PDB file of C-alpha atoms (C1' of nucleotides) in Angstrom:
ATOM      1  CA  MET A   1      -0.307  -0.433  -0.142  1.00 29.00           C
ATOM      2  CA  GLU A   2       1.640   3.416  -0.611  1.00 33.00           C
ATOM      3  CA  GLU A   3       1.371   6.131   1.093  1.00 33.00           C
ATOM      4  CA  LYS A   4       2.453   9.121   0.219  1.00 36.00           C
ATOM      5  CA  ASP A   5       4.350  11.090   2.804  1.00 38.00           C
ATOM      6  CA  THR A   6       3.905  14.605   1.293  1.00 41.00           C
ATOM      7  CA  CYS A   7       1.386  15.262   2.891  1.00 43.00           C
ATOM      8  CA  GLU A   8      -0.791  17.460  -0.083  1.00 55.00           C
ATOM      9  CA  PHE A   9      -2.457  16.143  -3.744  1.00 60.00           C
ATOM     10  CA  ILE A  10      -6.050  16.799  -1.987  1.00 74.00           C
ATOM     11  CA  CYS A  11      -7.331  17.852  -5.252  1.00 82.00           C
ATOM     12  CA  VAL A  12      -5.987  15.072  -7.664  1.00 87.00           C
ATOM     13  CA  HIS A  13      -8.427  13.437 -10.390  1.00 92.00           C
ATOM     14  CA  GLU A  14      -7.516  10.225  -9.891  1.00 92.00           C
ATOM     15  CA  ASP A  15      -9.181   9.018 -13.175  1.00 94.00           C
ATOM     16  CA  ALA A  16      -7.359  11.646 -14.748  1.00 95.00           C
ATOM     17  CA  VAL A  17      -3.548  10.999 -13.209  1.00 96.00           C
ATOM     18  CA  LYS A  18      -4.114   7.228 -13.563  1.00 96.00           C
ATOM     19  CA  ASP A  19      -4.701   7.364 -17.269  1.00 97.00           C
ATOM     20  CA  VAL A  20      -1.643  10.425 -17.534  1.00 98.00           C
ATOM     21  CA  LYS A  21       0.493   8.147 -16.518  1.00 97.00           C
ATOM     22  CA  SER A  22      -0.178   5.184 -17.881  1.00 98.00           C
ATOM     23  CA  LYS A  23       0.326   6.900 -21.228  1.00 98.00           C
ATOM     24  CA  MET A  24       3.734   8.121 -19.928  1.00 98.00           C
ATOM     25  CA  LEU A  25       6.976   6.998 -21.305  1.00 98.00           C
ATOM     26  CA  GLU A  26      10.285   5.314 -19.485  1.00 97.00           C
ATOM     27  CA  ASP A  27      11.747   7.874 -17.042  1.00 97.00           C
ATOM     28  CA  GLU A  28      15.151   7.303 -18.976  1.00 97.00           C
ATOM     29  CA  PHE A  29      13.988   8.114 -22.002  1.00 98.00           C
ATOM     30  CA  PHE A  30      12.136  11.233 -21.507  1.00 98.00           C
ATOM     31  CA  PHE A  31      15.887  11.904 -20.490  1.00 98.00           C
ATOM     32  CA  GLU A  32      17.471  10.686 -23.111  1.00 98.00           C
ATOM     33  CA  VAL A  33      15.271  13.504 -24.963  1.00 98.00           C
ATOM     34  CA  SER A  34      15.037  16.313 -23.570  1.00 98.00           C
ATOM     35  CA  ASP A  35      19.204  16.001 -23.151  1.00 98.00           C
ATOM     36  CA  ASN A  36      19.044  15.711 -27.099  1.00 98.00           C
ATOM     37  CA  PHE A  37      17.261  18.691 -27.419  1.00 98.00           C
ATOM     38  CA  LYS A  38      19.756  20.445 -24.645  1.00 98.00           C
ATOM     39  CA  ALA A  39      22.121  19.574 -26.887  1.00 98.00           C
ATOM     40  CA  PHE A  40      20.518  22.063 -29.305  1.00 98.00           C
ATOM     41  CA  GLY A  41      19.383  24.453 -26.750  1.00 98.00           C
ATOM     42  CA  GLU A  42      22.491  26.171 -26.350  1.00 98.00           C
ATOM     43  CA  SER A  43      23.337  29.262 -29.239  1.00 98.00           C
ATOM     44  CA  THR A  44      27.273  28.514 -29.682  1.00 98.00           C
ATOM     45  CA  ARG A  45      26.373  24.479 -30.361  1.00 98.00           C
ATOM     46  CA  LEU A  46      23.575  26.030 -32.537  1.00 98.00           C
ATOM     47  CA  LYS A  47      25.396  27.665 -34.655  1.00 98.00           C
ATOM     48  CA  ILE A  48      28.366  25.190 -34.255  1.00 98.00           C
ATOM     49  CA  MET A  49      25.416  22.513 -36.141  1.00 98.00           C
ATOM     50  CA  TYR A  50      24.336  25.044 -38.113  1.00 98.00           C
ATOM     51  CA  ALA A  51      27.579  26.507 -40.027  1.00 98.00           C
ATOM     52  CA  LEU A  52      28.615  22.177 -40.301  1.00 98.00           C
ATOM     53  CA  SER A  53      25.350  21.955 -42.248  1.00 98.00           C
ATOM     54  CA  GLN A  54      26.656  24.287 -44.584  1.00 98.00           C
ATOM     55  CA  ARG A  55      29.821  22.604 -45.363  1.00 98.00           C
ATOM     56  CA  ASP A  56      32.427  20.470 -43.064  1.00 98.00           C
ATOM     57  CA  LEU A  57      35.084  22.872 -41.748  1.00 98.00           C
ATOM     58  CA  CYS A  58      37.861  22.724 -39.365  1.00 97.00           C
ATOM     59  CA  VAL A  59      37.847  23.466 -35.741  1.00 97.00           C
ATOM     60  CA  CYS A  60      39.773  27.104 -36.572  1.00 96.00           C
ATOM     61  CA  ASP A  61      37.220  28.032 -39.499  1.00 97.00           C
ATOM     62  CA  LEU A  62      34.470  26.721 -36.648  1.00 98.00           C
ATOM     63  CA  ALA A  63      36.175  29.842 -34.845  1.00 97.00           C
ATOM     64  CA  ALA A  64      36.694  31.393 -37.119  1.00 96.00           C
ATOM     65  CA  VAL A  65      32.923  31.502 -38.007  1.00 97.00           C
ATOM     66  CA  LEU A  66      31.842  31.817 -34.611  1.00 98.00           C
ATOM     67  CA  ASP A  67      34.255  34.407 -33.747  1.00 97.00           C
ATOM     68  CA  MET A  68      35.113  32.718 -30.611  1.00 97.00           C
ATOM     69  CA  SER A  69      37.724  31.821 -29.091  1.00 96.00           C
ATOM     70  CA  GLN A  70      39.795  28.140 -30.692  1.00 96.00           C
ATOM     71  CA  SER A  71      39.105  26.440 -27.328  1.00 97.00           C
ATOM     72  CA  ALA A  72      35.409  27.466 -26.015  1.00 98.00           C
ATOM     73  CA  ILE A  73      34.816  26.193 -29.745  1.00 98.00           C
ATOM     74  CA  SER A  74      37.163  22.809 -28.889  1.00 98.00           C
ATOM     75  CA  HIS A  75      34.957  22.312 -26.084  1.00 98.00           C
ATOM     76  CA  GLN A  76      31.563  22.040 -27.422  1.00 98.00           C
ATOM     77  CA  LEU A  77      32.699  19.521 -30.271  1.00 98.00           C
ATOM     78  CA  ARG A  78      33.313  17.953 -27.558  1.00 98.00           C
ATOM     79  CA  VAL A  79      30.046  17.903 -26.118  1.00 98.00           C
ATOM     80  CA  LEU A  80      28.614  17.687 -29.225  1.00 98.00           C
ATOM     81  CA  ARG A  81      30.802  14.218 -29.974  1.00 98.00           C
ATOM     82  CA  GLY A  82      30.254  12.605 -26.896  1.00 97.00           C
ATOM     83  CA  LYS A  83      26.302  13.083 -28.068  1.00 97.00           C
ATOM     84  CA  ASN A  84      26.472  11.470 -31.688  1.00 97.00           C
ATOM     85  CA  LEU A  85      25.659  14.652 -33.074  1.00 98.00           C
ATOM     86  CA  VAL A  86      29.066  15.292 -34.991  1.00 98.00           C
ATOM     87  CA  LYS A  87      31.534  12.736 -36.499  1.00 98.00           C
ATOM     88  CA  PHE A  88      35.352  14.661 -37.830  1.00 98.00           C
ATOM     89  CA  ARG A  89      38.555  13.184 -39.629  1.00 98.00           C
ATOM     90  CA  ARG A  90      41.798  14.276 -39.536  1.00 96.00           C
ATOM     91  CA  LYS A  91      43.063  15.657 -42.817  1.00 95.00           C
ATOM     92  CA  GLY A  92      47.368  16.906 -41.336  1.00 95.00           C
ATOM     93  CA  LYS A  93      47.414  18.944 -38.042  1.00 95.00           C
ATOM     94  CA  MET A  94      44.022  19.685 -39.390  1.00 96.00           C
ATOM     95  CA  VAL A  95      40.521  18.503 -37.497  1.00 98.00           C
ATOM     96  CA  TYR A  96      37.818  18.727 -40.188  1.00 98.00           C
ATOM     97  CA  TYR A  97      34.178  17.976 -38.479  1.00 98.00           C
ATOM     98  CA  TYR A  98      30.816  17.579 -39.946  1.00 98.00           C
ATOM     99  CA  LEU A  99      27.229  16.688 -38.636  1.00 98.00           C
ATOM    100  CA  ALA A 100      26.771  13.148 -37.880  1.00 98.00           C
ATOM    101  CA  ASP A 101      23.917  12.536 -39.552  1.00 97.00           C
ATOM    102  CA  GLU A 102      20.600  13.455 -41.269  1.00 96.00           C
ATOM    103  CA  HIS A 103      18.623  13.677 -37.361  1.00 96.00           C
ATOM    104  CA  VAL A 104      20.918  16.816 -37.313  1.00 98.00           C
ATOM    105  CA  VAL A 105      19.936  18.864 -40.051  1.00 98.00           C
ATOM    106  CA  SER A 106      16.216  17.795 -39.754  1.00 97.00           C
ATOM    107  CA  MET A 107      16.351  18.869 -36.036  1.00 98.00           C
ATOM    108  CA  ILE A 108      17.891  22.667 -37.129  1.00 98.00           C
ATOM    109  CA  GLU A 109      15.178  22.711 -39.691  1.00 98.00           C
ATOM    110  CA  PHE A 110      12.854  22.076 -37.672  1.00 97.00           C
ATOM    111  CA  GLY A 111      13.406  24.550 -34.589  1.00 98.00           C
ATOM    112  CA  VAL A 112      14.466  27.375 -37.216  1.00 98.00           C
ATOM    113  CA  GLU A 113      11.369  26.079 -39.157  1.00 97.00           C
ATOM    114  CA  HIS A 114       9.074  26.548 -36.247  1.00 95.00           C
ATOM    115  CA  THR A 115      10.420  29.339 -34.711  1.00 96.00           C
ATOM    116  CA  LYS A 116       9.281  31.766 -37.582  1.00 94.00           C
ATOM    117  CA  GLU A 117       6.569  30.835 -37.839  1.00 91.00           C
ATOM    118  CA  LYS A 118       6.184  31.881 -33.956  1.00 83.00           C
ATOM    119  CA  LEU A 119       7.139  35.590 -35.122  1.00 77.00           C
TER     120      LEU A 119
ATOM    121  CA  MET B   1      40.054  47.165 -42.121  1.00 29.00           C
ATOM    122  CA  GLU B   2      39.675  44.270 -39.852  1.00 33.00           C
ATOM    123  CA  GLU B   3      42.004  43.450 -36.912  1.00 33.00           C
ATOM    124  CA  LYS B   4      42.285  40.879 -34.703  1.00 36.00           C
ATOM    125  CA  ASP B   5      43.494  41.482 -31.378  1.00 38.00           C
ATOM    126  CA  THR B   6      42.719  37.783 -30.771  1.00 41.00           C
ATOM    127  CA  CYS B   7      46.477  36.730 -32.624  1.00 44.00           C
ATOM    128  CA  GLU B   8      45.320  33.494 -34.038  1.00 55.00           C
ATOM    129  CA  PHE B   9      43.043  32.194 -36.814  1.00 59.00           C
ATOM    130  CA  ILE B  10      46.683  31.152 -38.329  1.00 73.00           C
ATOM    131  CA  CYS B  11      44.875  28.071 -39.758  1.00 81.00           C
ATOM    132  CA  VAL B  12      41.548  30.184 -41.272  1.00 88.00           C
ATOM    133  CA  HIS B  13      40.449  28.760 -44.568  1.00 93.00           C
ATOM    134  CA  GLU B  14      39.663  32.153 -45.771  1.00 92.00           C
ATOM    135  CA  ASP B  15      36.474  31.363 -48.672  1.00 94.00           C
ATOM    136  CA  ALA B  16      35.048  28.942 -46.928  1.00 95.00           C
ATOM    137  CA  VAL B  17      34.567  31.305 -43.643  1.00 96.00           C
ATOM    138  CA  LYS B  18      33.544  33.979 -45.727  1.00 96.00           C
ATOM    139  CA  ASP B  19      30.646  31.359 -47.033  1.00 97.00           C
ATOM    140  CA  VAL B  20      29.933  29.179 -44.148  1.00 98.00           C
ATOM    141  CA  LYS B  21      29.197  33.348 -42.520  1.00 98.00           C
ATOM    142  CA  SER B  22      27.423  34.807 -45.379  1.00 98.00           C
ATOM    143  CA  LYS B  23      25.081  31.933 -44.929  1.00 98.00           C
ATOM    144  CA  MET B  24      24.901  32.123 -40.876  1.00 98.00           C
ATOM    145  CA  LEU B  25      21.016  33.689 -39.664  1.00 98.00           C
ATOM    146  CA  GLU B  26      21.420  36.007 -37.122  1.00 97.00           C
ATOM    147  CA  ASP B  27      23.104  36.251 -34.275  1.00 97.00           C
ATOM    148  CA  GLU B  28      19.463  37.141 -31.783  1.00 97.00           C
ATOM    149  CA  PHE B  29      16.993  34.125 -34.376  1.00 98.00           C
ATOM    150  CA  PHE B  30      19.733  31.697 -33.169  1.00 98.00           C
ATOM    151  CA  PHE B  31      19.026  32.903 -29.720  1.00 98.00           C
ATOM    152  CA  GLU B  32      15.385  31.940 -29.724  1.00 98.00           C
ATOM    153  CA  VAL B  33      15.675  29.020 -32.046  1.00 98.00           C
ATOM    154  CA  SER B  34      18.227  27.580 -29.069  1.00 98.00           C
ATOM    155  CA  ASP B  35      15.926  29.340 -26.155  1.00 98.00           C
ATOM    156  CA  ASN B  36      12.830  27.502 -27.787  1.00 98.00           C
ATOM    157  CA  PHE B  37      14.862  23.839 -27.915  1.00 98.00           C
ATOM    158  CA  LYS B  38      16.033  24.780 -23.800  1.00 98.00           C
ATOM    159  CA  ALA B  39      12.523  25.025 -22.637  1.00 98.00           C
ATOM    160  CA  PHE B  40      12.178  20.499 -23.905  1.00 98.00           C
ATOM    161  CA  GLY B  41      16.077  20.194 -23.343  1.00 98.00           C
ATOM    162  CA  GLU B  42      15.004  19.374 -19.108  1.00 98.00           C
ATOM    163  CA  SER B  43      13.668  16.088 -18.240  1.00 98.00           C
ATOM    164  CA  THR B  44      10.963  18.114 -15.840  1.00 98.00           C
ATOM    165  CA  ARG B  45       9.583  20.792 -18.821  1.00 98.00           C
ATOM    166  CA  LEU B  46       9.414  18.207 -21.369  1.00 98.00           C
ATOM    167  CA  LYS B  47       7.370  15.568 -19.075  1.00 98.00           C
ATOM    168  CA  ILE B  48       4.925  17.890 -18.120  1.00 98.00           C
ATOM    169  CA  MET B  49       4.535  19.151 -21.520  1.00 98.00           C
ATOM    170  CA  TYR B  50       4.391  14.968 -22.530  1.00 98.00           C
ATOM    171  CA  ALA B  51       2.098  14.773 -19.861  1.00 98.00           C
ATOM    172  CA  LEU B  52      -0.486  17.486 -21.460  1.00 98.00           C
ATOM    173  CA  SER B  53      -0.359  16.979 -25.053  1.00 98.00           C
ATOM    174  CA  GLN B  54      -2.320  13.540 -23.353  1.00 98.00           C
ATOM    175  CA  ARG B  55      -5.025  15.819 -21.720  1.00 98.00           C
ATOM    176  CA  ASP B  56      -5.609  19.206 -19.938  1.00 98.00           C
ATOM    177  CA  LEU B  57      -4.379  18.772 -16.321  1.00 98.00           C
ATOM    178  CA  CYS B  58      -4.187  20.701 -13.901  1.00 97.00           C
ATOM    179  CA  VAL B  59      -0.910  21.786 -11.603  1.00 97.00           C
ATOM    180  CA  CYS B  60      -2.396  18.999  -8.932  1.00 96.00           C
ATOM    181  CA  ASP B  61      -2.785  16.450 -11.288  1.00 97.00           C
ATOM    182  CA  LEU B  62       0.592  17.335 -12.925  1.00 98.00           C
ATOM    183  CA  ALA B  63       1.997  17.371  -9.657  1.00 97.00           C
ATOM    184  CA  ALA B  64       0.552  13.739  -8.863  1.00 96.00           C
ATOM    185  CA  VAL B  65       1.665  12.326 -12.739  1.00 97.00           C
ATOM    186  CA  LEU B  66       5.600  13.214 -12.301  1.00 98.00           C
ATOM    187  CA  ASP B  67       5.143  12.594  -8.694  1.00 97.00           C
ATOM    188  CA  MET B  68       6.735  15.852  -7.758  1.00 97.00           C
ATOM    189  CA  SER B  69       6.555  19.036  -5.245  1.00 96.00           C
ATOM    190  CA  GLN B  70       3.419  21.001  -6.261  1.00 97.00           C
ATOM    191  CA  SER B  71       5.939  24.502  -6.696  1.00 97.00           C
ATOM    192  CA  ALA B  72       8.288  22.963  -8.826  1.00 98.00           C
ATOM    193  CA  ILE B  73       5.473  21.955 -10.849  1.00 98.00           C
ATOM    194  CA  SER B  74       4.466  25.770 -11.178  1.00 98.00           C
ATOM    195  CA  HIS B  75       7.847  26.745 -11.057  1.00 98.00           C
ATOM    196  CA  GLN B  76       8.474  25.014 -14.056  1.00 98.00           C
ATOM    197  CA  LEU B  77       4.693  26.281 -15.841  1.00 98.00           C
ATOM    198  CA  ARG B  78       6.262  29.526 -15.045  1.00 98.00           C
ATOM    199  CA  VAL B  79       9.093  29.053 -17.812  1.00 98.00           C
ATOM    200  CA  LEU B  80       6.449  27.640 -19.834  1.00 98.00           C
ATOM    201  CA  ARG B  81       4.698  30.084 -20.099  1.00 98.00           C
ATOM    202  CA  GLY B  82       7.434  32.350 -20.477  1.00 97.00           C
ATOM    203  CA  LYS B  83       7.808  31.145 -23.203  1.00 97.00           C
ATOM    204  CA  ASN B  84       4.219  30.916 -24.991  1.00 97.00           C
ATOM    205  CA  LEU B  85       4.614  26.899 -25.021  1.00 98.00           C
ATOM    206  CA  VAL B  86       1.526  26.374 -22.508  1.00 98.00           C
ATOM    207  CA  LYS B  87      -1.402  28.425 -21.754  1.00 98.00           C
ATOM    208  CA  PHE B  88      -3.889  27.520 -18.879  1.00 98.00           C
ATOM    209  CA  ARG B  89      -7.845  28.566 -17.876  1.00 97.00           C
ATOM    210  CA  ARG B  90      -9.309  28.777 -14.150  1.00 96.00           C
ATOM    211  CA  LYS B  91     -11.945  26.930 -13.083  1.00 95.00           C
ATOM    212  CA  GLY B  92     -12.504  27.879  -9.569  1.00 95.00           C
ATOM    213  CA  LYS B  93      -9.915  27.339  -7.064  1.00 95.00           C
ATOM    214  CA  MET B  94      -8.055  25.017 -10.032  1.00 96.00           C
ATOM    215  CA  VAL B  95      -6.090  26.346 -13.370  1.00 98.00           C
ATOM    216  CA  TYR B  96      -6.074  23.516 -15.582  1.00 98.00           C
ATOM    217  CA  TYR B  97      -3.268  23.915 -17.988  1.00 98.00           C
ATOM    218  CA  TYR B  98      -2.508  22.859 -21.652  1.00 98.00           C
ATOM    219  CA  LEU B  99      -0.301  22.964 -24.621  1.00 98.00           C
ATOM    220  CA  ALA B 100      -0.632  27.348 -26.497  1.00 98.00           C
ATOM    221  CA  ASP B 101      -0.749  24.876 -30.324  1.00 97.00           C
ATOM    222  CA  GLU B 102       0.514  22.200 -32.606  1.00 97.00           C
ATOM    223  CA  HIS B 103       3.894  23.367 -32.751  1.00 97.00           C
ATOM    224  CA  VAL B 104       4.794  22.084 -28.581  1.00 98.00           C
ATOM    225  CA  VAL B 105       3.164  18.756 -29.998  1.00 98.00           C
ATOM    226  CA  SER B 106       4.983  18.599 -33.137  1.00 97.00           C
ATOM    227  CA  MET B 107       8.254  19.134 -31.585  1.00 98.00           C
ATOM    228  CA  ILE B 108       7.795  16.818 -28.506  1.00 98.00           C
ATOM    229  CA  GLU B 109       6.546  13.704 -31.226  1.00 98.00           C
ATOM    230  CA  PHE B 110      10.175  15.063 -33.509  1.00 97.00           C
ATOM    231  CA  GLY B 111      12.514  14.555 -30.132  1.00 98.00           C
ATOM    232  CA  VAL B 112      10.756  11.091 -29.697  1.00 98.00           C
ATOM    233  CA  GLU B 113      10.912   9.742 -33.038  1.00 96.00           C
ATOM    234  CA  HIS B 114      14.555  10.898 -33.321  1.00 95.00           C
ATOM    235  CA  THR B 115      15.723   9.786 -30.409  1.00 96.00           C
ATOM    236  CA  LYS B 116      13.925   6.542 -30.484  1.00 94.00           C
ATOM    237  CA  GLU B 117      15.900   6.268 -34.129  1.00 91.00           C
ATOM    238  CA  LYS B 118      18.950   6.793 -32.553  1.00 82.00           C
ATOM    239  CA  LEU B 119      19.007   3.784 -30.286  1.00 77.00           C
TER     240      LEU B 119
ATOM    241  C1'  DC C   1     -15.324  38.388   7.005  1.00 86.01           C
ATOM    242  C1'  DT C   2     -12.564  34.419   7.968  1.00 86.01           C
ATOM    243  C1'  DT C   3     -11.681  29.422   6.532  1.00 86.01           C
ATOM    244  C1'  DC C   4      -9.804  26.326   3.512  1.00 86.01           C
ATOM    245  C1'  DC C   5      -8.182  25.099  -0.647  1.00 86.01           C
ATOM    246  C1'  DA C   6      -5.237  25.251  -4.953  1.00 86.01           C
ATOM    247  C1'  DT C   7      -1.644  27.633  -7.592  1.00 86.01           C
ATOM    248  C1'  DA C   8       1.758  31.332  -7.309  1.00 86.01           C
ATOM    249  C1'  DT C   9       5.920  32.963  -6.354  1.00 86.01           C
ATOM    250  C1'  DG C  10      10.055  35.544  -3.745  1.00 86.01           C
ATOM    251  C1'  DA C  11      14.283  33.845  -1.386  1.00 86.01           C
ATOM    252  C1'  DA C  12      18.016  30.507  -0.910  1.00 86.01           C
ATOM    253  C1'  DT C  13      21.104  26.708  -2.565  1.00 86.01           C
ATOM    254  C1'  DA C  14      22.724  23.358  -4.574  1.00 86.01           C
ATOM    255  C1'  DG C  15      23.869  21.261  -8.946  1.00 86.01           C
ATOM    256  C1'  DT C  16      25.270  22.502 -13.717  1.00 86.01           C
ATOM    257  C1'  DT C  17      27.225  24.388 -17.218  1.00 86.01           C
ATOM    258  C1'  DG C  18      29.981  27.466 -20.723  1.00 86.01           C
ATOM    259  C1'  DA C  19      33.788  30.432 -21.447  1.00 86.01           C
ATOM    260  C1'  DT C  20      38.595  31.828 -20.161  1.00 86.01           C
ATOM    261  C1'  DC C  21      43.654  30.351 -18.791  1.00 86.01           C
ATOM    262  C1'  DA C  22      47.143  27.308 -18.992  1.00 86.01           C
ATOM    263  C1'  DT C  23      49.227  23.356 -20.710  1.00 86.01           C
ATOM    264  C1'  DA C  24      48.969  19.082 -23.229  1.00 86.01           C
ATOM    265  C1'  DT C  25      48.920  16.033 -27.721  1.00 86.01           C
ATOM    266  C1'  DA C  26      49.734  15.218 -31.603  1.00 86.01           C
ATOM    267  C1'  DA C  27      50.985  16.237 -36.945  1.00 86.01           C
ATOM    268  C1'  DT C  28      53.984  18.448 -39.063  1.00 86.01           C
ATOM    269  C1'  DA C  29      58.424  20.669 -40.948  1.00 86.01           C
ATOM    270  C1'  DT C  30      63.618  21.200 -40.904  1.00 86.01           C
TER     271       DT C  30
ATOM    272  C1'  DA D   1      65.175  15.438 -32.450  1.00 86.01           C
ATOM    273  C1'  DT D   2      62.953  20.460 -32.138  1.00 86.01           C
ATOM    274  C1'  DA D   3      60.079  23.698 -33.652  1.00 86.01           C
ATOM    275  C1'  DT D   4      55.999  25.085 -35.415  1.00 86.01           C
ATOM    276  C1'  DT D   5      51.079  25.006 -35.450  1.00 86.01           C
ATOM    277  C1'  DA D   6      46.274  22.892 -34.759  1.00 86.01           C
ATOM    278  C1'  DT D   7      43.410  20.751 -31.470  1.00 86.01           C
ATOM    279  C1'  DA D   8      42.462  18.891 -27.224  1.00 86.01           C
ATOM    280  C1'  DT D   9      41.434  18.580 -22.098  1.00 86.01           C
ATOM    281  C1'  DG D  10      42.025  19.894 -17.297  1.00 86.01           C
ATOM    282  C1'  DA D  11      40.727  23.785 -13.355  1.00 86.01           C
ATOM    283  C1'  DT D  12      38.569  28.065 -12.576  1.00 86.01           C
ATOM    284  C1'  DC D  13      35.745  30.988 -12.237  1.00 86.01           C
ATOM    285  C1'  DA D  14      30.990  33.314 -12.868  1.00 86.01           C
ATOM    286  C1'  DA D  15      26.375  32.733 -14.176  1.00 86.01           C
ATOM    287  C1'  DC D  16      22.555  30.101 -15.202  1.00 86.01           C
ATOM    288  C1'  DT D  17      19.068  26.708 -12.909  1.00 86.01           C
ATOM    289  C1'  DA D  18      16.213  23.618 -10.551  1.00 86.01           C
ATOM    290  C1'  DT D  19      14.311  22.587  -6.140  1.00 86.01           C
ATOM    291  C1'  DT D  20      12.893  23.021  -1.530  1.00 86.01           C
ATOM    292  C1'  DC D  21      10.941  25.570   2.006  1.00 86.01           C
ATOM    293  C1'  DA D  22       8.011  29.451   3.864  1.00 86.01           C
ATOM    294  C1'  DT D  23       5.183  32.832   2.274  1.00 86.01           C
ATOM    295  C1'  DA D  24       1.450  34.708  -0.598  1.00 86.01           C
ATOM    296  C1'  DT D  25      -2.202  35.095  -3.792  1.00 86.01           C
ATOM    297  C1'  DG D  26      -6.727  34.189  -5.021  1.00 86.01           C
ATOM    298  C1'  DG D  27     -11.395  31.552  -5.245  1.00 86.01           C
ATOM    299  C1'  DA D  28     -14.155  29.213  -3.346  1.00 86.01           C
ATOM    300  C1'  DA D  29     -17.960  27.753   0.767  1.00 86.01           C
ATOM    301  C1'  DG D  30     -19.349  28.571   5.638  1.00 86.01           C
TER     302       DG D  30
END
DNA sequence: CTTCCATATGAATAGTTGATCATATAATAT
DNA sequence: ATATTATATGATCAACTATTCATATGGAAG
């Protein structure tokens, strides 16, 4: 038998709550989805990905395009790599980054379109 | 004539940078897009919106569904209201929240689908 | 009006995170 | 080897944020 030690929830509509609760997804899954959104939810990372959607770029070029330090860019690229949103290939001393798959492109487009429509 | 006081950017590929730079959007716009993504980039807010995509719910029901405090939910609802992602209507003492428009639903679906495919 | 209940909100706090600085690594050239 | 250049990364710091706690607001009922 369940017992809430939080003494609230007097007003709960049991049927509605039960209904929605049954339709909720795994907590773990929500976490993954939001974690994915989070990658796009920071303007520096979004700009990096947008730039890469135009063409593959090395770190230095990205820094120039965004007018930011190489270090800052590298750190964000690391985050994006960790989420499998970008990949890279070496070419001599340089490292060229590119978007990991079409999902990234369509996610950006989706966000851009929806934001435009909201204006 | 431009002069960077940051003494780096030796490796920049001018043509590539110029090309991509010309294709970049307004800084302000990138900020808005990422700000929108950010709303979905936090699991509590995402869960709230997902729950509301199933049916309109009052604050107390949301708290019950997510098993979180009423205060925490209210604070996040405030954030969502601020970004015009949810709206509400009063019914007596209670306040029913619902998603502001179809954009919210499709954004959630989009994120969910893309995350599924990545597994 | 007063009480009760649903919700909102300000303040405080802990955890997260993005940028910088300094430094390390890795590849190329000399 | 050593020097140079491109990138990566650890540490630090400041800014931001999600939750909690305490309290306020606002509607309904007595």
